[in-house]
Short mmCIF file of C-alpha atoms and ligand atoms in Angstrom, two decimals:
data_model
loop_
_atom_site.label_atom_id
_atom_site.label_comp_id
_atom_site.label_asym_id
_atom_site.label_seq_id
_atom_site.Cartn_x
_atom_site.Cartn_y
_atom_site.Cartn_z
CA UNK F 1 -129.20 27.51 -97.91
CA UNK F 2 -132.45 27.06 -99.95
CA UNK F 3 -134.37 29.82 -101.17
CA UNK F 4 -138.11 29.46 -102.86
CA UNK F 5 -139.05 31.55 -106.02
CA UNK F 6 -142.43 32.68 -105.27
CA UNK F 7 -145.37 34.84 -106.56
CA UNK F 8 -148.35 34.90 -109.09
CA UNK F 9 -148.97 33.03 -112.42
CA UNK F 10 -147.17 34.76 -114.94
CA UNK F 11 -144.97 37.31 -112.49
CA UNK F 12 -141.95 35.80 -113.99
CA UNK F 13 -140.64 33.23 -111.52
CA UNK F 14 -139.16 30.62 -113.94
CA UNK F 15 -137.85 33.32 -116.01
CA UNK F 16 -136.33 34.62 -112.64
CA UNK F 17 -134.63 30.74 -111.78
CA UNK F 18 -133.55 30.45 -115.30
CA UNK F 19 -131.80 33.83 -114.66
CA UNK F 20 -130.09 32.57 -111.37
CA UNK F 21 -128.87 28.85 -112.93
CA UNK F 22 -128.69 29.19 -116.55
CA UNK F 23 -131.70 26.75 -116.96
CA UNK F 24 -134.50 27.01 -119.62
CA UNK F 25 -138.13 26.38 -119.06
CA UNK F 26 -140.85 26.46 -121.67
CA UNK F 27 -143.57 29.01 -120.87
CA UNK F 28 -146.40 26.81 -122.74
CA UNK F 29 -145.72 23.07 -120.68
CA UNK F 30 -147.43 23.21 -117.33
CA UNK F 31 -145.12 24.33 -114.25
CA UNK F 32 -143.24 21.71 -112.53
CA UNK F 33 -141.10 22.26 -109.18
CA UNK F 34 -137.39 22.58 -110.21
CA UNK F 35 -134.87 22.69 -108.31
CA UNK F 36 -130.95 24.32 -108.85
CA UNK F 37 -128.11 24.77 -107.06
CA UNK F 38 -126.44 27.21 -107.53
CA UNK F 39 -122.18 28.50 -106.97
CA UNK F 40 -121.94 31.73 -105.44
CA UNK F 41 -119.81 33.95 -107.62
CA UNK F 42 -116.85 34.86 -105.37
CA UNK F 43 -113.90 36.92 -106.54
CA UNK F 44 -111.76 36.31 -103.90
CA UNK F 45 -111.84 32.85 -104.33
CA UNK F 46 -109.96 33.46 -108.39
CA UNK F 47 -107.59 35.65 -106.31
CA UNK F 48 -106.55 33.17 -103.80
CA UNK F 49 -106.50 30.41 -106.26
CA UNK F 50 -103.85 32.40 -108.30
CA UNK F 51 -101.61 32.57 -104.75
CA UNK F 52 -102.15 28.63 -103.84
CA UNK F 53 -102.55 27.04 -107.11
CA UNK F 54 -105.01 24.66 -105.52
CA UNK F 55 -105.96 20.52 -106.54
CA UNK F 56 -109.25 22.05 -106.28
CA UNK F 57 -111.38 24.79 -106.03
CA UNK F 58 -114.92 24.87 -104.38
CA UNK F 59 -117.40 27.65 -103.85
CA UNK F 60 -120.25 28.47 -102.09
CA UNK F 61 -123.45 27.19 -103.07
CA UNK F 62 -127.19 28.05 -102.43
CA UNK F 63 -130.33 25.98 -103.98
CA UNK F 64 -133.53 27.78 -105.72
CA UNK F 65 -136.33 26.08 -105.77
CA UNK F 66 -138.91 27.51 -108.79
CA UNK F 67 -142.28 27.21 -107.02
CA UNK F 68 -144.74 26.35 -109.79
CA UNK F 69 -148.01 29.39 -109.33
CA UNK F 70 -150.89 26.93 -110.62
CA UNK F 71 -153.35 27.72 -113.57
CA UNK F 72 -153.53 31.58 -114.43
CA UNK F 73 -157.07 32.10 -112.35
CA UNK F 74 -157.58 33.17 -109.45
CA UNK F 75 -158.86 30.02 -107.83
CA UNK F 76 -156.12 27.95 -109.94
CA UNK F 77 -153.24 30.41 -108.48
CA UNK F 78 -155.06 29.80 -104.87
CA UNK F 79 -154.77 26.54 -105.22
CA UNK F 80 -151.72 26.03 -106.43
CA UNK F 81 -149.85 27.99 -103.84
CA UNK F 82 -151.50 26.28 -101.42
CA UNK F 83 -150.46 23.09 -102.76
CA UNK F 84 -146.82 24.17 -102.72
CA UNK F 85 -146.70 25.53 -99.36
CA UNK F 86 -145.04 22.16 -97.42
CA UNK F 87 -142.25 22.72 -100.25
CA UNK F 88 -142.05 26.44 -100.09
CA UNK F 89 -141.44 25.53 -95.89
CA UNK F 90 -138.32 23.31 -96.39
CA UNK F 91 -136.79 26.87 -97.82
CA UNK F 92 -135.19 29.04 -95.52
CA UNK F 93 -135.89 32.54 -97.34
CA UNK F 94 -138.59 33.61 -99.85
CA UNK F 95 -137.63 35.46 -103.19
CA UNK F 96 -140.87 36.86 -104.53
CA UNK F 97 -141.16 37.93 -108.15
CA UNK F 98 -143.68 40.40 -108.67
CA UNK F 99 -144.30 41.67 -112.29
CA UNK F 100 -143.48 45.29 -112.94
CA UNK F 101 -143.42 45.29 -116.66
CA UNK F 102 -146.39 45.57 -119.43
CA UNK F 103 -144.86 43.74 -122.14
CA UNK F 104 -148.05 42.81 -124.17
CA UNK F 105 -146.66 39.65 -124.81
CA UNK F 106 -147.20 38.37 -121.54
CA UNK F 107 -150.58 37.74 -121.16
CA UNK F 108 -152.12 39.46 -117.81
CA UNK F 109 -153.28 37.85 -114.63
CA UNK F 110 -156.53 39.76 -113.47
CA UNK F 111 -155.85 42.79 -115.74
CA UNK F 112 -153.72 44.68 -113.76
CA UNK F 113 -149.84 45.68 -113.80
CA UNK F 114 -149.90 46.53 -110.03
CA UNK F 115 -146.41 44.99 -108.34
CA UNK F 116 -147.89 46.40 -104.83
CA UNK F 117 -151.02 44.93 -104.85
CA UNK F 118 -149.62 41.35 -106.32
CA UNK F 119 -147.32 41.34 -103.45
CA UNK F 120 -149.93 41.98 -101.13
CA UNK F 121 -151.92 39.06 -102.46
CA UNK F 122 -148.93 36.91 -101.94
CA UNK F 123 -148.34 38.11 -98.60
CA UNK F 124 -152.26 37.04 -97.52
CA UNK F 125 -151.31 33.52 -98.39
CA UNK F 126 -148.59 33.30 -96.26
CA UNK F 127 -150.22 35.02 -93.51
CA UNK F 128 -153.34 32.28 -94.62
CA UNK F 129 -151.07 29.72 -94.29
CA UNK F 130 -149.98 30.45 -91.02
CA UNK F 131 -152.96 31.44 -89.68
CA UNK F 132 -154.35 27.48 -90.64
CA UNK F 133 -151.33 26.01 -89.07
CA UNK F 134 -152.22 28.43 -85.67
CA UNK F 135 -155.88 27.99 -85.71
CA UNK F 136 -155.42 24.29 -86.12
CA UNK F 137 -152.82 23.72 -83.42
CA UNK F 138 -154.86 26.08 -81.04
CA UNK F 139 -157.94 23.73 -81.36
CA UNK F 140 -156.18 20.78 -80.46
CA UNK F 141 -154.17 22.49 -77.58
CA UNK F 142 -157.17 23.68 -75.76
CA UNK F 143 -159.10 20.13 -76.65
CA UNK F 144 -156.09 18.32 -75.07
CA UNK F 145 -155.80 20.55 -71.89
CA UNK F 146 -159.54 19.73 -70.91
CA UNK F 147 -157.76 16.84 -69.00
CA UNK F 148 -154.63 16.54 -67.00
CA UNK F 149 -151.54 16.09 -68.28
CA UNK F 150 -148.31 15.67 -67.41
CA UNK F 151 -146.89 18.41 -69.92
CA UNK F 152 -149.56 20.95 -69.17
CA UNK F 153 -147.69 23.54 -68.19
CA UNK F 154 -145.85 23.47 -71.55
CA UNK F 155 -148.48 23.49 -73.42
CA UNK F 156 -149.85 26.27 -71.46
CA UNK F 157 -146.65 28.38 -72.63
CA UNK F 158 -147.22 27.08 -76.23
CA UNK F 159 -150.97 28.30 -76.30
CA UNK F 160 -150.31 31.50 -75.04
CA UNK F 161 -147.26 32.01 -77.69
CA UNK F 162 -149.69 30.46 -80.27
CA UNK F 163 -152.56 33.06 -79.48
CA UNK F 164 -149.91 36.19 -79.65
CA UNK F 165 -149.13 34.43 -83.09
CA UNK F 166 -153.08 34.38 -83.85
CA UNK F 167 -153.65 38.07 -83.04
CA UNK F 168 -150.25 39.33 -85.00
CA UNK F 169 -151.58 37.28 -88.29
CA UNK F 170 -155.10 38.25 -87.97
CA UNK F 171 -153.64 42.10 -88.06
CA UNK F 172 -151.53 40.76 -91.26
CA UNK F 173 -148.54 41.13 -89.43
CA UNK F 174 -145.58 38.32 -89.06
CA UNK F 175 -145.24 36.49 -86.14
CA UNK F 176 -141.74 37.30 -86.08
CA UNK F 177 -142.89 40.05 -84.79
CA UNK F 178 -144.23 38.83 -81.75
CA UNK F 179 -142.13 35.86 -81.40
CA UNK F 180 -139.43 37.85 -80.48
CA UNK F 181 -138.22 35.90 -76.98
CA UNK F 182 -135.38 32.93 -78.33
CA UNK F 183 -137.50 31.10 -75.90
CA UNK F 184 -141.28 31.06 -77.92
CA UNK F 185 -138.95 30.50 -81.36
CA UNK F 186 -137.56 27.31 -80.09
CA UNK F 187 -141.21 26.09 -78.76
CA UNK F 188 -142.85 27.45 -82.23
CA UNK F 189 -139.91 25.87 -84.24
CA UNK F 190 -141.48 23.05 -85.44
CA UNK F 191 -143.81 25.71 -87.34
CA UNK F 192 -141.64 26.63 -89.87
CA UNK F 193 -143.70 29.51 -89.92
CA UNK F 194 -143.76 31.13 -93.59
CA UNK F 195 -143.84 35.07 -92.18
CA UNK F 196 -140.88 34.61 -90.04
CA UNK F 197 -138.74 33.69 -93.51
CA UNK F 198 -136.49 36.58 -94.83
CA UNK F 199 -137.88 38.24 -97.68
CA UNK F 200 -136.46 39.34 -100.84
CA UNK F 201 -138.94 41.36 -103.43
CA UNK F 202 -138.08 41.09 -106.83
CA UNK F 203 -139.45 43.52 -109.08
CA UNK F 204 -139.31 41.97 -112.25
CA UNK F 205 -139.30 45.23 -114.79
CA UNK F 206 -138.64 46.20 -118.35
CA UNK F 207 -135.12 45.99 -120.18
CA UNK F 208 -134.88 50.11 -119.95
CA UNK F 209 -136.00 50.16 -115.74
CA UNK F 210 -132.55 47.88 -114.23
CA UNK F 211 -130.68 50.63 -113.81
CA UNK F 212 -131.00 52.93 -110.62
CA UNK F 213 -132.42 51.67 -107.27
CA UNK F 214 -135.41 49.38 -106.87
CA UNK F 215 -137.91 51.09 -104.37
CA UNK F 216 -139.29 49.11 -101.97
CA UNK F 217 -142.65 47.61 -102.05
CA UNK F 218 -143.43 46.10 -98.66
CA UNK F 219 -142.84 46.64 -95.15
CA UNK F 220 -142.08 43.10 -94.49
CA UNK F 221 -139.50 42.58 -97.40
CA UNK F 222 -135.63 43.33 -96.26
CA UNK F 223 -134.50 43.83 -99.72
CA UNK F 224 -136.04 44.73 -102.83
CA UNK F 225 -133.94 44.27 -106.17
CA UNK F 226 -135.26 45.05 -109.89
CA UNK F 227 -134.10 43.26 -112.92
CA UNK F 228 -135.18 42.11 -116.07
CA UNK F 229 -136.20 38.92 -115.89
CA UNK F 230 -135.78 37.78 -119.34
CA UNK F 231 -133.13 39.53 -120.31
CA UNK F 232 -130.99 38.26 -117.76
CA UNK F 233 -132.26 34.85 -118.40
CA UNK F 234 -130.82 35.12 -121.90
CA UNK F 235 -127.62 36.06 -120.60
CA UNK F 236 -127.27 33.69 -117.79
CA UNK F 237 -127.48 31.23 -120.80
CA UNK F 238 -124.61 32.91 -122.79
CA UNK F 239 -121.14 31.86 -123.13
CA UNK F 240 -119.47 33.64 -120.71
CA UNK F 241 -116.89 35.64 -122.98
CA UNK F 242 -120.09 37.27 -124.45
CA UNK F 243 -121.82 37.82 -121.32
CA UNK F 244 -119.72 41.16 -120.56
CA UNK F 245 -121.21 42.99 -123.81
CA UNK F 246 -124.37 41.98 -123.16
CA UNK F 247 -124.19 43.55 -119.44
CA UNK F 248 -122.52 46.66 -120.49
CA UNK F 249 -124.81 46.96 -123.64
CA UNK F 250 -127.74 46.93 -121.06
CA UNK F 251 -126.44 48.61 -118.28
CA UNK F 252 -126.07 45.91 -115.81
CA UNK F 253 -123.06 46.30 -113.46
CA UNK F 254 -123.98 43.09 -111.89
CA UNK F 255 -125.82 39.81 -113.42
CA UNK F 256 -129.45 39.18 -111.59
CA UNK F 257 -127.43 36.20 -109.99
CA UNK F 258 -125.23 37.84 -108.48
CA UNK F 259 -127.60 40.10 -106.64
CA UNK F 260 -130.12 37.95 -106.19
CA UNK F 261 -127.74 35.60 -103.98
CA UNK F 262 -126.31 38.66 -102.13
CA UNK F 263 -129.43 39.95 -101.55
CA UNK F 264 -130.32 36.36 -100.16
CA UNK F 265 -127.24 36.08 -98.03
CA UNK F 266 -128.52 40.05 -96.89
CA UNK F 267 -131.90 39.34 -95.73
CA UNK F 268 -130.19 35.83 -93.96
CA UNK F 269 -127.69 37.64 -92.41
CA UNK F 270 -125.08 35.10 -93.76
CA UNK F 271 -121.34 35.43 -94.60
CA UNK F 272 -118.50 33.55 -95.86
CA UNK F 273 -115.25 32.78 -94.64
CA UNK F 274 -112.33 31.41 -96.63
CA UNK F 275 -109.67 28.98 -95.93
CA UNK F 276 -107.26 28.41 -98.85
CA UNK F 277 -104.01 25.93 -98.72
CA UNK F 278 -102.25 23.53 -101.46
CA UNK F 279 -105.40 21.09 -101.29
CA UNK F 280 -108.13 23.59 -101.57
CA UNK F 281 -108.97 26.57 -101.56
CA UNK F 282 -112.60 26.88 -100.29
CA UNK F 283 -115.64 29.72 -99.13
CA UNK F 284 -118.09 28.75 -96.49
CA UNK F 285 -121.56 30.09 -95.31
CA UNK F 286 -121.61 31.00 -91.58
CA UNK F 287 -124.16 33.20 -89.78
CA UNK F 288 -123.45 36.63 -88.91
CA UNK F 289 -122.02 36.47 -85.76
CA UNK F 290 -120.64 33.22 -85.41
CA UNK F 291 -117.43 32.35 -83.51
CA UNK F 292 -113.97 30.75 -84.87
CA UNK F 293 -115.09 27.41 -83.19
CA UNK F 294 -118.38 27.39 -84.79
CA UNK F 295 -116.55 28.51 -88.18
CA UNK F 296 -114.82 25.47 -88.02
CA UNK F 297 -117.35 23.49 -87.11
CA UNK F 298 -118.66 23.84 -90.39
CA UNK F 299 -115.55 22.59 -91.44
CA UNK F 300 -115.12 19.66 -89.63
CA UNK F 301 -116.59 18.43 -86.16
CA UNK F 302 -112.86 17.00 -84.93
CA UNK F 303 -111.87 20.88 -85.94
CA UNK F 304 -114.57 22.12 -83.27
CA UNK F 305 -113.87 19.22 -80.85
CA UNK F 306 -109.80 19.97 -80.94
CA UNK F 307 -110.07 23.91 -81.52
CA UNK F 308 -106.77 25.79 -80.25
CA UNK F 309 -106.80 28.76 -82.42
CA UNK F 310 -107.47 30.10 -85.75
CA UNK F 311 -104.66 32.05 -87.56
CA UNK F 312 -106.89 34.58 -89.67
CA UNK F 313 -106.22 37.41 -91.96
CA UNK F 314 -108.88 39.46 -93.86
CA UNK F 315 -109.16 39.16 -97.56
CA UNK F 316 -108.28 42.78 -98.15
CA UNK F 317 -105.22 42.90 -95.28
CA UNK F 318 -103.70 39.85 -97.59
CA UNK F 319 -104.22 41.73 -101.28
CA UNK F 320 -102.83 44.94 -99.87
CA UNK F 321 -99.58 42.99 -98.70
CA UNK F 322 -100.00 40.38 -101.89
CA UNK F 323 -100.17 37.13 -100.02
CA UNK F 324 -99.80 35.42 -96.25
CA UNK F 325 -96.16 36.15 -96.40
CA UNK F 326 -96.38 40.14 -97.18
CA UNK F 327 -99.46 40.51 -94.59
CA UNK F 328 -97.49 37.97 -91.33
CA UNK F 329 -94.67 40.80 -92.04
CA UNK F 330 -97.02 43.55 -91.59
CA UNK F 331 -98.71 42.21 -88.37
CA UNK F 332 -101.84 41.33 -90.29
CA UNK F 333 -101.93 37.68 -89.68
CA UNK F 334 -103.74 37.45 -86.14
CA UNK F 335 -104.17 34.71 -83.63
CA UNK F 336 -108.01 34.51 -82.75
CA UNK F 337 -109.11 32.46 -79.89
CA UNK F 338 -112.60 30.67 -79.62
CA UNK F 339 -114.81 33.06 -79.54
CA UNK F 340 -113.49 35.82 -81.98
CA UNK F 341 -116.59 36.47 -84.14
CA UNK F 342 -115.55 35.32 -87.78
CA UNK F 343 -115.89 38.82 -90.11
CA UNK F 344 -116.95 38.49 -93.82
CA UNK F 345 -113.48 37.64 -96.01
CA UNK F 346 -111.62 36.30 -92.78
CA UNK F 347 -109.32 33.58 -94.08
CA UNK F 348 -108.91 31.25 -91.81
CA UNK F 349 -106.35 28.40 -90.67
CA UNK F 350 -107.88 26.31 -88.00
CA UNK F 351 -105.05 24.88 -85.50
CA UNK F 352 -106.64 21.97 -83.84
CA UNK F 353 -105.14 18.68 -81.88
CA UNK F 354 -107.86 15.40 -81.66
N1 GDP B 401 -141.12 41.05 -121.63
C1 GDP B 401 -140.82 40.30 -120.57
N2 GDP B 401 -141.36 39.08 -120.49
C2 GDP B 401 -141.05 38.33 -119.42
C3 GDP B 401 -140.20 38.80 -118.40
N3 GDP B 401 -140.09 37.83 -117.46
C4 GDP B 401 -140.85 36.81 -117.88
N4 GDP B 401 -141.43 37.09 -119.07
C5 GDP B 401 -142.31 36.23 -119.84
O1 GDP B 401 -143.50 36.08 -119.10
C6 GDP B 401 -144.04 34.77 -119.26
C7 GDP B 401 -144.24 34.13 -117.89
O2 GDP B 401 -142.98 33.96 -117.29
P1 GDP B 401 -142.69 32.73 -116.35
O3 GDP B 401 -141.30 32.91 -115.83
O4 GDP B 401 -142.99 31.45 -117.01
O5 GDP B 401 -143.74 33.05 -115.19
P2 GDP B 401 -144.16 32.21 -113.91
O6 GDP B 401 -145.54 31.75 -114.18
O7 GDP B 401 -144.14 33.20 -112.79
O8 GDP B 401 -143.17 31.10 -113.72
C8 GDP B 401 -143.07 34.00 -120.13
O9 GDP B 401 -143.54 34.01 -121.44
C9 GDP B 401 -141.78 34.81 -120.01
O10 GDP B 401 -140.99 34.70 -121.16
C10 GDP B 401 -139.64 40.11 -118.52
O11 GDP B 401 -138.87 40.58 -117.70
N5 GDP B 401 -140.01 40.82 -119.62
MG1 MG B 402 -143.34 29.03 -113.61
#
């Protein structure tokens, strides 16, 4: 899972990715593109590795990519985005940072401290950059189908998906909106269309704003999260014994990592599984939704291919009865066939035969 840190010059966004990996960037050099990958904080996973006293423990992971804004002008923050957009398409969800804070040591972009209106601006560029990749593809389409073809009527169906896209964007609206059939997404796929990505909004306020709720800024953003940008960058860079007093001195229940990621596996509808044993002990990203057999899939194609059942508890069933022993007494060990629909926290123990 790769998310892109996105928004205007001087919103924060580095700030924002040193917060999520523990990096450090220096304000003054001119952006790069960094990348970090980061390991989703689990609890269950300390819990489980207390009960199997693994060889080895792995988590989750998810990769942020800090998209560098460009100069500070309008044209130079243009530009730059635009420049950035075939990287900001290899990410499968958007995080944009707008700034929500007047700290006058942060110089201004454009003279104005308006977190609506910045988000609106970034919005336009990803409705401008699909609209180019529409407007260009249309062009060609209707070029090519002046003569006869052998694929016409498929590129009949893509036009006419194309031109719902064209009308949606002109409006400013997504064209996940009107790509709605699983039919026009798999003929639009190769789009990677930027509106279509799940959105998080981060408003990136003042030290005394974290606490309480984050109001919402757009329509189009699933979840909107506020946090301190540098702050939490200073603490993400903290030994963690020191890191608690820090939180609790600034009223953070929860480290801008930590809800930045959920938030991401939120708007993605992802979940994770777990499967724990003497080996390893081990969370994995699924999709909402998916079955045992495509849970362990991800595990191992052979696992798929030779799939008799999983053996599953939930994470909760085996802490109330302390481990698989307590909860297979209780009844809480179940035997899920193929297409059981894996739940967040299902431990599972694939039976296969290749
Ligand atoms: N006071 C304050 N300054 C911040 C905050 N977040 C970022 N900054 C500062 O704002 C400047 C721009 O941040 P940066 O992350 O480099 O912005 P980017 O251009 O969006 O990558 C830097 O000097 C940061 O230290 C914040 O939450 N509060
Ligand atoms: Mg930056």
């Amino acid at each position: 899972m790769k998310v892109a840190i996105v928004g205007l010059p001087l919103s924060g966004k580095s700030t924002v990715f040193d917060a999520v990996t523990g990096m450090a960037h220096d304000p003054a050099a001119m952006p790069d593109i960094r990348h970090g990958t980061v390991h989703v904080p689990d609890a269950r996973l300390e819990y489980l590795t207390r009960l199997c006293n693994p060889k080895k423990v792995t988590e989750a992971t998810i990769e942020f990519v800090d998209i560098p804004g460009g100069a500070a002008t309008e044209a130079g923050a243009r530009d730059g985005f635009r420049r950035a957009l075939p990287e900001i398409r290899l990410c499968e969800a958007l995080a944009v940072v707008v700034r929500d804070h007047d700290a006058p040591t942060v110089p201004m972009y454009r003279d104005r401290i308006d977190p609506a209106a910045d988000l609106r601006e970034i919005w336009d560029e990803l409705i401008f950059g699909d609209l180019d990749s529409v407007t260009t593809r249309i062009e060609r389409l209707e070029r090519a189908l002046k003569k006869p073809s052998k694929t016409r009527d498929h590129e009949l169906r893509e036009l006419e998906a194309l031109r719902r896209c064209e009308t949606a964007l002109e409006g400013g609206e997504p064209v996940s909106g009107v790509l709605t059939a699983d039919e026009d997404r798999r003929l639009l796929a190769s789009f990677a269309f930027l509106t279509q990505r799940p959105m998080v909004v981060v408003r990136n306020v003042s030290e005394d704003h974290v606490a309480g709720p984050a109001a919402p800024l757009s329509e189009h953003a699933a979840q909107t999260i506020a946090l301190c940008a540098s702050a939490e960058a200073e603490i993400a860079r903290l030994d963690p014994d020191d890191r608690a007093a820090f939180l609790e001195d600034l009223r953070i229940e929860l480290p801008a990592r930590d809800r930045l990621i959920q938030a991401c596996y939120e708007v993605m509808g992802m979940v994770s599984f777990l499967t724990m044993g003497p080996d390893e002990v081990r969370a994995w990203t699924i999709r909402k939704g998916s079955t045992a057999v495509e849970a362990a899939g991800k595990i191992h194609s052979d696992l798929a291919r030779g799939f008799i059942r999983a053996e599953t508890v939930s994470y909760d069933d085996l802490v109330a009865h302390a481990d698989l022993r307590g909860a297979r007494a209780a009844g809480k060990v179940r035997q899920e066939g193929k297409t059981y629909v894996v739940a967040d926290g299902d431990i599972l123990n694939i039976k296969f035969n290749v």
